[in-house]
């Protein structure tokens, strides 16, 4: 006897944050975006996105960063759900979206992009759409440069605006410590500061460094620590000078490497083990130079559907 399962009434997914182990910024294109070459790593700091069938569209946010998230139609998770509904001509589309927010907002860890990626996958599942992966990736790229990577997870090279992904041969697990700031930095402002500070007009086309590729292939955290590089670091320091002291403190306390994550202001430190990560968290907290610290391992999977949906 075959059984046909009823469509779920509600779907919950979890989506990881990202750190850019390498971020090289090239010229500003006519579309207002910079050509990038980046190496993304998904790390185990998660937002949970739940979509539930509803009479009208809504979004609510819980968790430590809830206060900083827009609740209207400019919320990225809402924009993602509506884009998917329009694209796939879904009738009876409205959903209530709930975001349990643990990834800092405007922190350089793809917090907003993670919610968009989560919303796409949750709605795809809720509406029973069996979409081609490439089609979903294209919609993701429309929503933001980091959204495709949040879907994919793991470790990947991003080119173009950061949305064109290629796999990386990598091994090992990396233990990160993140020094979080209570006030975010605006990504366009940091790119604007990069343009202001970059007087050399012949900015080279960016590409991943051999040192980074070798480090990831070897699984050696010391080599990865040495290879960390971010062209948005100086612009972020220029806009938020206090971040330099945070980076210096982490390195002084024995981190294998440190870097501004994405466009900041989160400072990411690489350590050699989970014990080392815990020691660094304690030292940074005691130092008083950071607002808040957290730690996470990477790489981890991209969007994952959590079990236990309620059914109609
Ligand atoms: O695509 P996303 O919404 O994440 O980008 C936010 C802003 O960051 C863009 O509007 C642009 O100002 C800047 N940006 C850029 N070059 C990129 C990615 C983002 O200048 N490759």
Coordinates of C-alpha atoms and ligand atoms in Angstrom, one line a residue:
X1 CA 0.0 0.0 0.0
X2 CA 1.4 3.4 -0.9
X3 CA 1.1 6.3 1.4
X4 CA 1.0 9.9 0.2
X5 CA 2.2 12.3 2.9
X6 CA 0.3 15.5 3.4
X7 CA 2.2 18.7 2.7
X8 CA 3.9 20.2 5.8
X9 CA 2.2 23.1 7.5
X10 CA 5.5 24.4 8.7
X11 CA 9.2 23.9 7.9
X12 CA 12.2 24.8 9.9
X13 CA 15.7 25.1 8.6
X14 CA 19.0 26.1 10.1
X15 CA 21.6 28.1 8.2
X16 CA 25.2 28.7 9.1
X17 CA 27.2 32.0 9.3
X18 CA 30.3 32.4 7.1
X19 CA 33.8 33.7 7.5
X20 CA 35.9 34.8 4.5
X21 CA 39.4 33.2 4.9
X22 CA 40.5 35.3 1.9
X23 CA 38.8 38.3 0.4
X24 CA 40.5 40.1 -2.5
X25 CA 38.7 43.0 -3.9
X26 CA 39.1 44.1 -7.6
X27 CA 37.7 47.0 -9.5
X28 CA 34.3 48.5 -9.1
X29 CA 32.1 47.4 -12.1
X30 CA 29.5 49.4 -13.9
X31 CA 26.8 47.5 -12.0
X32 CA 28.0 49.1 -8.7
X33 CA 29.7 45.9 -7.5
X34 CA 33.3 45.0 -7.1
X35 CA 34.9 42.1 -8.7
X36 CA 35.8 39.7 -5.9
X37 CA 37.8 36.6 -5.3
X38 CA 37.0 35.1 -1.9
X39 CA 37.3 31.9 0.0
X40 CA 34.2 31.3 2.1
X41 CA 34.0 28.9 5.0
X42 CA 30.6 28.1 6.7
X43 CA 30.9 28.0 10.5
X44 CA 28.7 26.5 13.1
X45 CA 26.9 29.6 14.3
X46 CA 23.3 29.2 13.1
X47 CA 20.1 31.1 12.5
X48 CA 16.9 29.0 12.4
X49 CA 14.2 30.0 9.9
X50 CA 10.6 28.6 10.2
X51 CA 8.0 29.2 7.6
X52 CA 4.3 28.4 8.3
X53 CA 1.3 28.7 6.0
X54 CA -0.7 31.8 6.9
X55 CA -3.4 34.2 5.7
X56 CA -0.9 37.0 5.2
X57 CA 2.8 37.6 5.0
X58 CA 4.6 38.4 8.2
X59 CA 8.0 38.1 9.8
X60 CA 9.0 37.9 13.5
X61 CA 12.4 37.6 14.9
X62 CA 13.6 36.1 18.2
X63 CA 17.1 35.6 19.7
X64 CA 19.9 37.9 20.8
X65 CA 20.0 40.0 17.6
X66 CA 16.2 40.3 17.0
X67 CA 16.1 44.0 17.7
X68 CA 18.3 44.9 14.7
X69 CA 16.3 43.0 12.1
X70 CA 13.7 44.8 9.9
X71 CA 10.3 43.2 10.2
X72 CA 8.7 44.5 7.0
X73 CA 9.0 43.7 3.3
X74 CA 12.7 44.8 3.3
X75 CA 13.5 41.8 5.5
X76 CA 15.7 39.6 3.3
X77 CA 13.9 36.3 4.4
X78 CA 10.6 37.9 3.3
X79 CA 12.0 39.2 0.0
X80 CA 13.4 35.7 -0.6
X81 CA 10.0 34.0 0.0
X82 CA 8.2 36.5 -2.2
X83 CA 10.7 36.2 -5.0
X84 CA 10.4 32.4 -4.9
X85 CA 6.6 32.6 -4.9
X86 CA 6.6 35.0 -7.9
X87 CA 9.1 33.0 -9.8
X88 CA 7.3 29.7 -9.3
X89 CA 3.8 31.2 -9.5
X90 CA 2.8 29.8 -6.2
X91 CA -0.9 30.3 -5.4
X92 CA -1.8 30.6 -1.7
X93 CA 1.7 31.7 -1.0
X94 CA 1.6 33.8 2.2
X95 CA 3.7 32.5 5.0
X96 CA 4.6 33.6 8.5
X97 CA 8.3 33.6 8.8
X98 CA 10.0 33.3 12.2
X99 CA 13.7 33.8 12.5
X100 CA 15.7 32.7 15.5
X101 CA 18.6 35.0 15.1
X102 CA 22.0 34.0 16.5
X103 CA 24.2 35.3 13.7
X104 CA 25.1 39.0 14.4
X105 CA 23.4 41.5 12.2
X106 CA 25.7 43.6 9.9
X107 CA 28.6 41.7 11.3
X108 CA 30.3 40.5 8.2
X109 CA 29.1 37.0 8.8
X110 CA 26.3 36.9 6.2
X111 CA 23.6 37.1 8.8
X112 CA 21.0 38.6 6.4
X113 CA 22.1 36.4 3.6
X114 CA 21.7 33.3 5.8
X115 CA 18.1 34.2 6.5
X116 CA 17.4 34.6 2.8
X117 CA 19.0 31.3 1.9
X118 CA 17.0 29.6 4.8
X119 CA 13.8 31.2 3.6
X120 CA 14.3 30.0 0.0
X121 CA 14.9 26.4 1.1
X122 CA 12.2 26.3 3.7
X123 CA 9.6 27.7 1.3
X124 CA 10.7 25.4 -1.5
X125 CA 10.0 22.5 0.9
X126 CA 6.8 23.9 2.3
X127 CA 5.3 24.5 -1.2
X128 CA 6.5 21.1 -2.5
X129 CA 8.5 22.7 -5.3
X130 CA 11.2 20.3 -6.7
X131 CA 13.5 22.9 -8.1
X132 CA 16.6 22.5 -10.0
X133 CA 19.6 23.4 -7.8
X134 CA 21.0 25.9 -10.4
X135 CA 17.7 27.6 -10.6
X136 CA 17.6 28.0 -6.8
X137 CA 21.2 29.3 -6.9
X138 CA 20.2 31.9 -9.5
X139 CA 17.4 33.2 -7.3
X140 CA 19.8 33.2 -4.3
X141 CA 22.3 35.4 -6.3
X142 CA 19.5 37.9 -7.1
X143 CA 19.0 38.4 -3.3
X144 CA 22.6 39.0 -2.4
X145 CA 26.2 38.2 -3.2
X146 CA 26.6 35.8 -0.2
X147 CA 23.2 34.0 -0.4
X148 CA 24.4 31.2 -2.8
X149 CA 27.2 30.3 -0.4
X150 CA 24.9 30.2 2.6
X151 CA 22.8 27.7 0.7
X152 CA 25.9 25.6 -0.3
X153 CA 28.0 25.7 2.9
X154 CA 31.3 24.0 3.3
X155 CA 34.3 25.8 1.8
X156 CA 34.1 27.4 -1.6
X157 CA 35.8 30.0 -3.8
X158 CA 33.5 32.8 -4.7
X159 CA 34.1 35.0 -7.8
X160 CA 32.1 37.6 -9.6
X161 CA 30.3 39.5 -6.9
X162 CA 31.0 36.5 -4.7
X163 CA 28.0 34.6 -6.0
X164 CA 29.7 32.3 -8.5
X165 CA 30.9 29.3 -6.5
X166 CA 33.6 26.7 -7.2
X167 CA 34.6 23.9 -4.9
X168 CA 37.8 23.8 -2.9
X169 CA 39.8 20.8 -2.0
X170 CA 40.1 21.1 1.7
X171 CA 40.5 18.9 4.8
X172 CA 40.4 19.4 8.5
X173 CA 38.2 21.1 11.0
X174 CA 39.1 24.7 12.1
X175 CA 38.3 26.2 15.5
X176 CA 37.4 29.9 15.3
X177 CA 36.8 32.6 17.9
X178 CA 34.7 35.6 16.9
X179 CA 35.0 38.9 18.6
X180 CA 31.6 40.6 18.0
X181 CA 30.8 44.2 18.1
X182 CA 27.5 45.6 19.4
X183 CA 27.3 48.0 16.5
X184 CA 27.3 46.7 12.9
X185 CA 29.1 48.2 9.8
X186 CA 27.4 48.8 6.6
X187 CA 28.8 46.7 3.7
X188 CA 28.3 49.5 1.0
X189 CA 30.1 51.9 3.3
X190 CA 33.1 49.6 3.8
X191 CA 33.3 49.0 0.0
X192 CA 33.1 52.8 -0.4
X193 CA 35.9 53.3 2.0
X194 CA 38.0 50.7 0.1
X195 CA 37.4 52.9 -3.1
X196 CA 38.4 56.0 -1.2
X197 CA 41.6 54.4 0.2
X198 CA 42.6 52.6 -3.0
X199 CA 44.4 55.3 -5.0
X200 CA 46.1 52.8 -7.4
X201 CA 43.6 52.7 -10.3
X202 CA 45.1 49.6 -11.8
X203 CA 43.7 47.3 -9.1
X204 CA 44.6 43.8 -10.2
X205 CA 41.9 41.2 -11.0
X206 CA 41.6 39.2 -7.8
X207 CA 42.3 35.5 -7.6
X208 CA 42.8 33.1 -4.7
X209 CA 46.4 32.8 -3.4
X210 CA 48.4 29.6 -3.7
X211 CA 49.2 29.9 0.0
X212 CA 45.5 29.7 0.9
X213 CA 44.8 26.8 -1.4
X214 CA 47.8 24.9 0.0
X215 CA 46.8 25.6 3.6
X216 CA 43.3 24.3 3.0
X217 CA 44.5 21.2 1.2
X218 CA 46.9 20.4 4.0
X219 CA 44.3 20.9 6.8
X220 CA 47.0 22.8 8.8
X221 CA 45.5 25.5 11.0
X222 CA 48.8 27.3 11.4
X223 CA 49.2 27.6 7.6
X224 CA 45.7 28.8 7.3
X225 CA 46.3 31.3 10.1
X226 CA 49.2 32.7 8.2
X227 CA 47.3 32.8 4.9
X228 CA 44.3 34.8 6.1
X229 CA 43.9 38.0 4.2
X230 CA 41.1 40.5 3.6
X231 CA 41.3 43.7 1.5
X232 CA 38.3 45.1 3.4
X233 CA 40.3 45.0 6.6
X234 CA 42.0 48.4 6.3
X235 CA 38.7 50.1 5.2
X236 CA 37.0 48.6 8.2
X237 CA 39.8 49.8 10.5
X238 CA 39.5 53.2 8.9
X239 CA 35.8 53.4 9.7
X240 CA 36.1 51.7 13.2
X241 CA 39.7 52.3 14.5
X242 CA 39.0 50.4 17.8
X243 CA 38.9 47.1 15.8
X244 CA 42.7 47.2 15.4
X245 CA 43.1 46.8 19.1
X246 CA 40.8 43.8 19.1
X247 CA 42.8 42.1 16.3
X248 CA 46.1 42.9 18.2
X249 CA 44.7 41.5 21.5
X250 CA 43.6 38.2 19.9
X251 CA 47.0 37.8 18.2
X252 CA 48.8 38.6 21.5
X253 CA 46.8 36.0 23.3
X254 CA 48.1 33.4 20.9
X255 CA 45.6 33.1 18.0
X256 CA 47.2 31.4 15.0
X257 CA 45.8 34.2 12.8
X258 CA 43.2 36.9 12.8
X259 CA 41.1 38.8 10.3
X260 CA 38.2 41.1 9.9
X261 CA 35.3 38.8 8.7
X262 CA 33.9 40.0 5.4
X263 CA 33.1 43.8 5.7
X264 CA 33.3 43.6 9.5
X265 CA 33.1 44.5 12.3
X266 CA 33.4 40.9 13.5
X267 CA 37.0 39.9 14.1
X268 CA 37.7 36.2 13.4
X269 CA 40.5 34.4 15.1
X270 CA 41.8 31.0 14.2
X271 CA 43.0 28.6 17.0
X272 CA 44.5 25.2 17.0
X273 CA 41.9 23.2 19.0
X274 CA 38.6 23.7 20.9
X275 CA 40.6 24.1 24.2
X276 CA 42.7 26.8 22.6
X277 CA 39.5 28.5 21.3
X278 CA 38.0 28.4 24.8
X279 CA 41.2 29.9 26.3
X280 CA 41.2 32.7 23.8
X281 CA 37.5 33.4 24.5
X282 CA 38.3 33.8 28.2
X283 CA 41.4 36.0 27.6
X284 CA 39.5 38.3 25.2
X285 CA 36.6 38.6 27.5
X286 CA 38.9 39.4 30.4
X287 CA 40.8 42.0 28.3
X288 CA 37.8 44.3 28.1
X289 CA 38.6 45.3 24.5
X290 CA 35.7 43.2 23.0
X291 CA 32.0 43.6 23.4
X292 CA 31.2 39.9 23.2
X293 CA 32.9 36.6 22.0
X294 CA 31.7 33.4 20.7
X295 CA 33.3 30.3 19.1
X296 CA 32.4 27.9 16.3
X297 CA 33.9 25.2 14.2
X298 CA 34.1 25.1 10.4
X299 CA 33.5 24.0 7.8
X300 CA 29.8 22.9 8.3
X301 CA 27.0 22.1 5.9
X302 CA 24.9 24.8 4.3
X303 CA 21.1 25.1 4.8
X304 CA 19.6 22.0 6.5
X305 CA 16.0 21.1 7.0
X306 CA 15.3 20.2 10.6
X307 CA 13.2 17.2 11.3
X308 CA 9.7 17.3 12.9
X309 CA 7.5 19.5 10.7
X310 CA 3.9 19.7 11.8
X311 CA 1.5 18.4 9.1
X312 CA -2.0 19.6 8.0
Ligands
LIG1 O1 25.0 41.7 -2.7 P1 24.9 42.4 -1.3 O2 23.5 42.8 -1.0 O3 25.5 41.5 -0.2 O4 25.8 43.7 -1.4 C1 25.6 44.8 -0.5 C2 26.4 46.0 -1.1 O5 27.8 45.7 -0.9 C3 26.2 46.3 -2.5 O6 25.1 47.1 -2.8 C4 27.5 47.0 -2.9 O7 27.5 48.3 -2.5 C5 28.5 46.3 -2.0 N1 29.2 45.2 -2.7 C6 30.2 45.5 -3.6 N2 30.8 44.4 -4.3 C7 30.5 43.2 -4.0 C8 29.5 42.8 -3.1 C9 28.9 43.8 -2.4 O8 30.5 46.6 -3.9 N3 31.1 42.2 -4.7

